[in-house]
Short mmCIF file of C-alpha atoms in Angstrom, two decimals:
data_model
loop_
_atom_site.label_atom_id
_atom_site.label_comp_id
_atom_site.label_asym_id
_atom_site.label_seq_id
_atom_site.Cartn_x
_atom_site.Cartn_y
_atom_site.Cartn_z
CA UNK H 1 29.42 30.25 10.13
CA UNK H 2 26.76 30.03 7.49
CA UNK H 3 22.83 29.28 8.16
CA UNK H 4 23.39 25.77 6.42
CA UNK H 5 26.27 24.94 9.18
CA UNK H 6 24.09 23.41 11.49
CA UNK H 7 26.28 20.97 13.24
CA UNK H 8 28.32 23.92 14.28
CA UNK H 9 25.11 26.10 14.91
CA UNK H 10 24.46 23.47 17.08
CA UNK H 11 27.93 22.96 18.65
CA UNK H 12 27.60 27.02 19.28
CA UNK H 13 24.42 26.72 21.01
CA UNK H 14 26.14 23.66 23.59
CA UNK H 15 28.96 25.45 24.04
CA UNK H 16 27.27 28.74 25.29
CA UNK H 17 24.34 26.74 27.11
CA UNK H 18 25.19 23.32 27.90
CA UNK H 19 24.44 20.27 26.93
CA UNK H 20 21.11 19.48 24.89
CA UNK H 21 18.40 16.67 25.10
CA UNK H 22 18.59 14.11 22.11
CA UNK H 23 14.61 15.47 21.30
CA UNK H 24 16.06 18.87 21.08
CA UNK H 25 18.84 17.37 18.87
CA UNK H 26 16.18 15.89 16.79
CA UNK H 27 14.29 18.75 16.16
CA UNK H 28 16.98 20.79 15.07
CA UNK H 29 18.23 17.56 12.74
CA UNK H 30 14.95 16.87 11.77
CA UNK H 31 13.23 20.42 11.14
CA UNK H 32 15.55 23.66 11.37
CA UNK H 33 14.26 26.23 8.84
CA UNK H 34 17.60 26.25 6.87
CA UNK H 35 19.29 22.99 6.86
CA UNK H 36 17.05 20.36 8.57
CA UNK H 37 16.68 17.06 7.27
CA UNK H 38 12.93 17.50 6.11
CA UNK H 39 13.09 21.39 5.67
CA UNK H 40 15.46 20.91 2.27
CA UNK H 41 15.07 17.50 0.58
CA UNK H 42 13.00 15.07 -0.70
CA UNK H 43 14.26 12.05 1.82
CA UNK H 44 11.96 9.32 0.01
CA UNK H 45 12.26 6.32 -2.89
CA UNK H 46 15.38 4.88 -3.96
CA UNK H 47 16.79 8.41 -4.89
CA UNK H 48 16.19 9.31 -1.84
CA UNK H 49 17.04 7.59 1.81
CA UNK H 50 14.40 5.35 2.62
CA UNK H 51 11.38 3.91 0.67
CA UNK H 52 7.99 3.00 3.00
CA UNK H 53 4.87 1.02 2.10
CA UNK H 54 2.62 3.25 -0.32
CA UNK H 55 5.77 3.68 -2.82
CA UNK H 56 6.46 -0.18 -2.40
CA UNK H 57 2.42 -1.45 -3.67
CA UNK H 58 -0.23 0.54 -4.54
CA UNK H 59 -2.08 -2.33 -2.37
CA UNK H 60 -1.68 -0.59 0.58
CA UNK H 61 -3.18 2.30 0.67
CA UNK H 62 -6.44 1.09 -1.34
CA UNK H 63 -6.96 -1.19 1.66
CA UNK H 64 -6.53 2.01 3.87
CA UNK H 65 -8.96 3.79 2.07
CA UNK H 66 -11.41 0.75 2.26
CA UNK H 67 -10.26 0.66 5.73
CA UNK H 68 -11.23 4.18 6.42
CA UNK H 69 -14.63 3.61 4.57
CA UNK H 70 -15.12 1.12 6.51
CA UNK H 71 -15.30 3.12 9.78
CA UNK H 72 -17.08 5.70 8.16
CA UNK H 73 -20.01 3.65 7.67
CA UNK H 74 -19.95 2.72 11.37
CA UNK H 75 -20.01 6.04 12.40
CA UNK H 76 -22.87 6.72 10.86
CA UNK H 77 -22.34 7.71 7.12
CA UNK H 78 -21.40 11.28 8.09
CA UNK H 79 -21.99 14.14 5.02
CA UNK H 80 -18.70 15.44 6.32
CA UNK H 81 -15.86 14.11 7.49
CA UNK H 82 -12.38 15.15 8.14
CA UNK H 83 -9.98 12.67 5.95
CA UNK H 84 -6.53 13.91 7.46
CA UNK H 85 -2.71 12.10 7.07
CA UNK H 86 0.08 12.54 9.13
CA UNK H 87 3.37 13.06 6.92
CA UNK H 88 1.81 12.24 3.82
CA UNK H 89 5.20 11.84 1.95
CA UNK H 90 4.66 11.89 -1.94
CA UNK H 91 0.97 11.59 -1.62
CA UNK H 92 1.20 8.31 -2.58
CA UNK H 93 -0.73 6.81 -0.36
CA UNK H 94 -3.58 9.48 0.03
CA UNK H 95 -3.99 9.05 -3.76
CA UNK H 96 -4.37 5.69 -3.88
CA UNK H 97 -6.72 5.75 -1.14
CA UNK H 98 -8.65 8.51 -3.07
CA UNK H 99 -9.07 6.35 -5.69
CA UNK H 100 -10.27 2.84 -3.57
CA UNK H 101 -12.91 5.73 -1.69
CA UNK H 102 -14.41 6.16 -5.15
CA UNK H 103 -16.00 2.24 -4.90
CA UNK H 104 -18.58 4.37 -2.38
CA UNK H 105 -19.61 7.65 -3.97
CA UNK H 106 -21.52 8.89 -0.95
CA UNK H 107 -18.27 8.44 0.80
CA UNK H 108 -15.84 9.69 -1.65
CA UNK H 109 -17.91 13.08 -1.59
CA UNK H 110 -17.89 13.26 2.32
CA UNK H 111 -14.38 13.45 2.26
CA UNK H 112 -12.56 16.83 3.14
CA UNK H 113 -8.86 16.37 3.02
CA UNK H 114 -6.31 17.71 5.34
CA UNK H 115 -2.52 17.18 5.63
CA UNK H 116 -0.54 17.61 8.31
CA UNK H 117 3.31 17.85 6.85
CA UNK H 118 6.22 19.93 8.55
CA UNK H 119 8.44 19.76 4.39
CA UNK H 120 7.96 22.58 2.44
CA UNK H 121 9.58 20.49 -0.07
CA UNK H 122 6.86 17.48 0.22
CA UNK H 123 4.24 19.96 0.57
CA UNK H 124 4.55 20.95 -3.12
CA UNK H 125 4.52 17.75 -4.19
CA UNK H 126 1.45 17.11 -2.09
CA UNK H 127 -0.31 19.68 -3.59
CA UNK H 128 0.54 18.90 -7.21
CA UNK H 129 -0.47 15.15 -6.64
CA UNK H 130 -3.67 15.37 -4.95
CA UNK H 131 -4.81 19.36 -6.43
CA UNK H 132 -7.83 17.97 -7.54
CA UNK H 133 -9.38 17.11 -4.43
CA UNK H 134 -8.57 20.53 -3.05
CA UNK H 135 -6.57 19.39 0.30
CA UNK H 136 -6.20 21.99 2.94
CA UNK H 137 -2.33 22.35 4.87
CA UNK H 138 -2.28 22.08 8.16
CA UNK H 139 0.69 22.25 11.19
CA UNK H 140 -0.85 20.42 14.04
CA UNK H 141 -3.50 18.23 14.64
CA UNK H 142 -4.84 20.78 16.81
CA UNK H 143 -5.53 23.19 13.46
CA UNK H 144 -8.00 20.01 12.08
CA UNK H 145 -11.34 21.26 11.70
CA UNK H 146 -13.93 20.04 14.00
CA UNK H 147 -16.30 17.07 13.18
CA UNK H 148 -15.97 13.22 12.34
CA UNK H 149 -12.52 12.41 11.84
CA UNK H 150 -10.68 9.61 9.83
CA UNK H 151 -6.68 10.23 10.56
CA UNK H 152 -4.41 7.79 9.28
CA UNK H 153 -0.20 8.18 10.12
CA UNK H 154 1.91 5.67 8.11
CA UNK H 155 5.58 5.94 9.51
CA UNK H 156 5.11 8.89 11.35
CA UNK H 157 5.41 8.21 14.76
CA UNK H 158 8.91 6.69 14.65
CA UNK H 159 10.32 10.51 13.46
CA UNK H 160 9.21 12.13 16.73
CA UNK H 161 11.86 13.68 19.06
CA UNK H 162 12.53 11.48 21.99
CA UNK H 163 14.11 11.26 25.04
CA UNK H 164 16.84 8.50 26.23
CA UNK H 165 16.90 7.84 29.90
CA UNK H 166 19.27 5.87 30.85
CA UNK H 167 19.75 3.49 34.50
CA UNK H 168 22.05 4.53 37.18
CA UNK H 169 23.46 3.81 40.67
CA UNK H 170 20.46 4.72 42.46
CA UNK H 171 18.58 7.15 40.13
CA UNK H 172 18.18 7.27 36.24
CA UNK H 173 19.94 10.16 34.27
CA UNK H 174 19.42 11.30 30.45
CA UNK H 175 21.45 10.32 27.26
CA UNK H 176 22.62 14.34 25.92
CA UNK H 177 24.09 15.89 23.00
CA UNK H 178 27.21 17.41 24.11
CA UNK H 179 30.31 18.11 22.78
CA UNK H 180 33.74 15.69 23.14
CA UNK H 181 37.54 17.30 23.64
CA UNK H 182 37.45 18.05 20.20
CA UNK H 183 34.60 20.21 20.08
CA UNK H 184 32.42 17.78 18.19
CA UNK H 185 28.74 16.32 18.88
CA UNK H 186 29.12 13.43 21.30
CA UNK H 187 26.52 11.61 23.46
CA UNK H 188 27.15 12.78 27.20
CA UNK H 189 25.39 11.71 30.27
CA UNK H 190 23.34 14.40 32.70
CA UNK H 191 23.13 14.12 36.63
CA UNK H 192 20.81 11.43 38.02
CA UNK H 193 17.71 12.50 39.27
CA UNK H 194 14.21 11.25 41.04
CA UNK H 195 12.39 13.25 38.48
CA UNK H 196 13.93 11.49 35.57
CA UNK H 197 13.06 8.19 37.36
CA UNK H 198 9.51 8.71 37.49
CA UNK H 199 9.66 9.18 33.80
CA UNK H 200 10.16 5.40 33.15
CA UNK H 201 7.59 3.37 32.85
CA UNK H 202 7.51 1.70 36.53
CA UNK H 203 7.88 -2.16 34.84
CA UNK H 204 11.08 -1.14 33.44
CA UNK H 205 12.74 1.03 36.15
CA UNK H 206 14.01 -1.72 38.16
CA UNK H 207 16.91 -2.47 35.44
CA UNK H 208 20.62 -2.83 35.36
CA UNK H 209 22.70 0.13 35.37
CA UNK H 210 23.30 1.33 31.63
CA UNK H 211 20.08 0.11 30.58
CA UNK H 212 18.31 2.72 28.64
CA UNK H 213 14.81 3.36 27.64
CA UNK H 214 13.22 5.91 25.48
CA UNK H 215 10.74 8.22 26.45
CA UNK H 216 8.64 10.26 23.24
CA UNK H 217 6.12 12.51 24.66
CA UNK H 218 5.43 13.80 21.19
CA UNK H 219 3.53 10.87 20.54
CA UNK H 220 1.86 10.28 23.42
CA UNK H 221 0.81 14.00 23.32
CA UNK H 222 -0.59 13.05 20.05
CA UNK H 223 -2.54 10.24 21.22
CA UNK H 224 -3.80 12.22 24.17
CA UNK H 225 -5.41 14.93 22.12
CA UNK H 226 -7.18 12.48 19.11
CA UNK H 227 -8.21 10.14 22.54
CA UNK H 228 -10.02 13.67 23.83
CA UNK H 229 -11.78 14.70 20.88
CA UNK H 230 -12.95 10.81 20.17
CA UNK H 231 -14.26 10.77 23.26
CA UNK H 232 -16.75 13.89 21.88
CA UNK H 233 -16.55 13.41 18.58
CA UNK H 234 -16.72 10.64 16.25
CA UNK H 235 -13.91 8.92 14.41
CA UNK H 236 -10.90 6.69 14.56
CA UNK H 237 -7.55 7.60 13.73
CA UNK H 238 -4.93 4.48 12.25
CA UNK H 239 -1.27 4.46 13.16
CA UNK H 240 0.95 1.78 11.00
CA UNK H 241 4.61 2.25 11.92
CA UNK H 242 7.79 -0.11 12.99
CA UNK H 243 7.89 -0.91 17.26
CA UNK H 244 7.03 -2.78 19.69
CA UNK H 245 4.48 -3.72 22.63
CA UNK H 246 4.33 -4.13 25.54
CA UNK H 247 7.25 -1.45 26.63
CA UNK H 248 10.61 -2.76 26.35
CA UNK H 249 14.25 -1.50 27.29
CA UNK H 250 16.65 -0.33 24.98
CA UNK H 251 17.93 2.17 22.32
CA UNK H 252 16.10 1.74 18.84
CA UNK H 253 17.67 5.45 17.55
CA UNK H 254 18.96 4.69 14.05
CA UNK H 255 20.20 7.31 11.21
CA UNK H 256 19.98 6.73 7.76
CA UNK H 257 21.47 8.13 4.95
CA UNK H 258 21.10 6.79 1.02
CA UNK H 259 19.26 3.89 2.84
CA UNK H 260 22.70 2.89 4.57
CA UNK H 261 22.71 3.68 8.36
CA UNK H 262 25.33 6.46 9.73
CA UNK H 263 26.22 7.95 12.68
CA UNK H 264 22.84 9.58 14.66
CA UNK H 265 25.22 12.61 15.42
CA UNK H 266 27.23 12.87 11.80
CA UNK H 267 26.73 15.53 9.79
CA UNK H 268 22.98 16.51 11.27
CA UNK H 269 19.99 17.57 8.71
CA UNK H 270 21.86 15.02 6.14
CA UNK H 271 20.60 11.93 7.53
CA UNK H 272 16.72 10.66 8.46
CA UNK H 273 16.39 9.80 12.31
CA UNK H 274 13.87 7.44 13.77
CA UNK H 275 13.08 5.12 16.57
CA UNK H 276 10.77 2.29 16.77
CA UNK H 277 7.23 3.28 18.14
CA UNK H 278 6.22 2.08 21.81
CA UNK H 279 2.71 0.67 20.87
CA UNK H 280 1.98 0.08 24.48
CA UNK H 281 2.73 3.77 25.74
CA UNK H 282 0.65 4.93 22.69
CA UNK H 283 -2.47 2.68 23.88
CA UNK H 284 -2.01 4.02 27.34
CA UNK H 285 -1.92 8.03 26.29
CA UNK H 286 -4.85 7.28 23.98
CA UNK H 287 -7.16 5.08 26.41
CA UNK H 288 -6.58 7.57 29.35
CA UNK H 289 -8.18 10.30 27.36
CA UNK H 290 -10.92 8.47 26.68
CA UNK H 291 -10.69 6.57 23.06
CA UNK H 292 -11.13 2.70 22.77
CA UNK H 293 -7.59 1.54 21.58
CA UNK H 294 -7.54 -1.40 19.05
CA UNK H 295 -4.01 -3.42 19.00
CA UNK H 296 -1.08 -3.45 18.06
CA UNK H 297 -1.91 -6.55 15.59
CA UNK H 298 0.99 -6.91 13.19
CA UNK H 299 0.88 -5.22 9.49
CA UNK H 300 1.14 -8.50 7.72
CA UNK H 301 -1.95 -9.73 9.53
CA UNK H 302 -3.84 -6.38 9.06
CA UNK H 303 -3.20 -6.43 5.79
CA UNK H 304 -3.72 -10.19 5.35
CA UNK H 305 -7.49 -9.65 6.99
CA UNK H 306 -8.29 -6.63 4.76
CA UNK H 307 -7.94 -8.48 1.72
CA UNK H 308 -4.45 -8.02 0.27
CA UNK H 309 -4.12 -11.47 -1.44
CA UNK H 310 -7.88 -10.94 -3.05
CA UNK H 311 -6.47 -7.66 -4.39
CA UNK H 312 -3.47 -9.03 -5.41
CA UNK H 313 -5.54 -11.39 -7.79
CA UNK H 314 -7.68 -8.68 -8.96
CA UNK H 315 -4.91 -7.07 -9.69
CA UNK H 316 -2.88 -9.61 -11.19
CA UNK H 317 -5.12 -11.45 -13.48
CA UNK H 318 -5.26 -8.82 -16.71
CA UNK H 319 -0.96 -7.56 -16.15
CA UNK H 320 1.41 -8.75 -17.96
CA UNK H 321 3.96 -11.72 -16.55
CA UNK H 322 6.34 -8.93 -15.55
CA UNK H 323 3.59 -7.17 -14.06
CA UNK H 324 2.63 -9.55 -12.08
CA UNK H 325 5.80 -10.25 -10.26
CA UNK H 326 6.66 -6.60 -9.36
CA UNK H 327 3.02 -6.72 -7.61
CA UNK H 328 3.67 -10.08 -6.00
CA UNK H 329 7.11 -9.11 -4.82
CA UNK H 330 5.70 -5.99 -3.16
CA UNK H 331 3.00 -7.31 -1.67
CA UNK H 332 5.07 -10.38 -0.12
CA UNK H 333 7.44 -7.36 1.02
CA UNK H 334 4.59 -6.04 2.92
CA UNK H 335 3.02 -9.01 4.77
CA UNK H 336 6.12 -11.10 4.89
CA UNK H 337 7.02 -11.78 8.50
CA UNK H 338 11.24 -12.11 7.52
CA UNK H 339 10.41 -8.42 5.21
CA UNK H 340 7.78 -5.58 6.71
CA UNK H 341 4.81 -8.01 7.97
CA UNK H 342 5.89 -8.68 12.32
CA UNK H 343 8.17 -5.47 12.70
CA UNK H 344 5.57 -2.74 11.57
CA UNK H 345 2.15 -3.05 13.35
CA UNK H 346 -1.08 -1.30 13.59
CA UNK H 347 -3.15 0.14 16.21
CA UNK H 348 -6.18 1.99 15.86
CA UNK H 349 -7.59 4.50 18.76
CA UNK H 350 -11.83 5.24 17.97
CA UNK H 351 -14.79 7.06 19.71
CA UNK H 352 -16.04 4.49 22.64
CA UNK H 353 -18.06 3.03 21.91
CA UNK H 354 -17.58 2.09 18.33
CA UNK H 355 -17.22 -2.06 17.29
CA UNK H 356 -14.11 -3.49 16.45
CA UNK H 357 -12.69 -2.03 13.48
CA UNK H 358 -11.80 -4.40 10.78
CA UNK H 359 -8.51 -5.62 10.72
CA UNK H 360 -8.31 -6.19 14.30
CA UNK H 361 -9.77 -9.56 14.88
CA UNK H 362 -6.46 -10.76 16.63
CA UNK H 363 -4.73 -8.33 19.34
CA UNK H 364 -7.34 -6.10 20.26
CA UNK H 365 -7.26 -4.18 23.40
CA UNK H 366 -10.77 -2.19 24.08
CA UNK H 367 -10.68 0.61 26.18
CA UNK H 368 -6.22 0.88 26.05
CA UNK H 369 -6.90 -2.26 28.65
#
């Protein structure tokens, strides 16, 4: 069996030790050393197996870097501050934020970049795009350098590992990767147990039996730890992603290969997996550990509210006719509520404290309340 097989790596490992969770699937899929899915490829742009907003208009990170500029003037103009992005991709968005920051020189020198990307592959291209602004590499939030902190995570939530629970007789039990009469990977179904049932949120647990609803403590984990250091250090960190609020019921686990969804247990490390983001257990995590939580408000109306259509126009007025449509067509992709503009929201979690970031007019929830 060769480092590469990992479906049968995997199959090994659940035949000597039992079934697995689907986040342990996920990480494997997602981030083994030799074939996971982000480990050996570049997964993004029409080459690749999904495109997201910064490679759609260049729109949308400028208004995230006036967005972030924004915040940094209501913390106090810091001469430092921490600019970090989750999953950064190509860049693209980080550069194009770069260059909106310029607008404000004293803020376009307080910036210190960090990047927090698991690729090797994206990492190079990272560093060639944005090598002139010196970024620093990081692992985990936790390895951010202390101070102010701007964060910003465009579709990065919805690639953490998570957990399906699912309802029932009396008790809820887990969705698992095991293995069917064949030998391959197949969904199986562990014991029921009280534990399991104080995992769901207590709304939902009252359900039908078969009902299932996911659990990712990766992210609230990560909203736990930026809620603790807002609460003693100033900043705000943005989250833009695909989900919902409040908490709902349901499996949102989706595979995608050449932008055509596959099997979530075919061939795994060839396909992207991702779930939709559970705004509302996010808010919670975050306002229990002491940052003021801002949202969900959908990304068309975030957008909308930052100045997207003014942009546009600036944008528009001196390109050519052909020009002009690509940049309408993206942004209308982007705040569209039948395209990206109701299924992708925002939520921002800040020091307490701090006034209503902009954007968030509409949908606000102070305090994760």
């Amino acid at each position: 069996m060769s480092a590469t097989d990992l479906a049968g790596r995997i199959a090994q490992y659940i035949q000597r030790h039992g079934p697995i969770s689907l986040a342990a699937f996920m990480a494997m899929a997602l981030h083994d050393p030799q074939a996971g899915y982000y480990a050996r490829r570049d997964p993004l742009g029409r080459a690749g197996d999904f495109i997201t907003a910064p490679e759609i208009s260049q729109i949308f990170g400028e208004l995230i870097g006036l967005w972030c500029a924004d915040v940094w003037e209501r913390i106090g103009r810091p001469e430092r501050v921490v600019l970090a992005e989750l999953g950064p991709g190509h860049g693209t968005l980080m550069t194009d934020l770069i260059r909106a920051a310029a607008v404000l020189p004293a803020f376009r020198r307080a910036l210190r970049l960090c990047l927090v990307e698991a690729s090797p592959v994206l990492r190079a291209e990272q560093q060639r795009r944005l090598a002139s602004v010196e970024p620093l590499f990081v692992d985990d939030v936790a390895q951010l350098p202390a101070g102010p902190l701007l964060l910003v995570a465009n579709e990065f939530l919805d690639a953490l590992p998570l957990r399906q629970l699912v309802r029932g007789g009396s008790e809820w039990t887990e969705r698992m990767v095991g293995l069917d009469e064949q030998g391959k990977l197949a969904f199986v179904l562990g014991p029921q147990s009280p534990a399991l049932t104080l995992l769901v949120p207590p709304s939902l647990r009252d359900q039908p039996a078969g009902t299932v609803v996911e659990i990712c403590a990766a992210a609230a984990a990560l909203a736990a730890s930026l809620g603790g250091r807002f609460a003693h250090s100033a900043g705000a960190a943005l989250f833009i992603d695909y989900g919902y609020f409040p908490s709902r019921p349901g499996s949102s686990l989706s595979a995608l290969r050449q932008h055509r969804p596959v099997g979530a247990l075919d061939n795994p490390g060839e396909a992207d997996l991702s779930a939709h983001v559970n705004f509302a257990a996010l808010a919670e995590a975050g306002g229990r550990s002491g940052a003021a939580v801002w949202g969900p408000v959908p990304q068309g109306r975030f957008l909308a509210s930052l100045g997207a259509e003014a942009r546009l126009a600036a944008l528009s007025a001196p390109a050519s006719p052909e020009q002009r449509v690509l940049l309408a067509s993206g942004v209308r992709r982007l705040i569209d509520p039948e395209e990206m503009g109701t299924v992708f929201k925002a939520m921002a979690l800040t020091s307490p404290g701090l006034p209503m970031p902009a954007g968030f007019a509409e949908g606000a929830v102070p305090g994760g309340t």
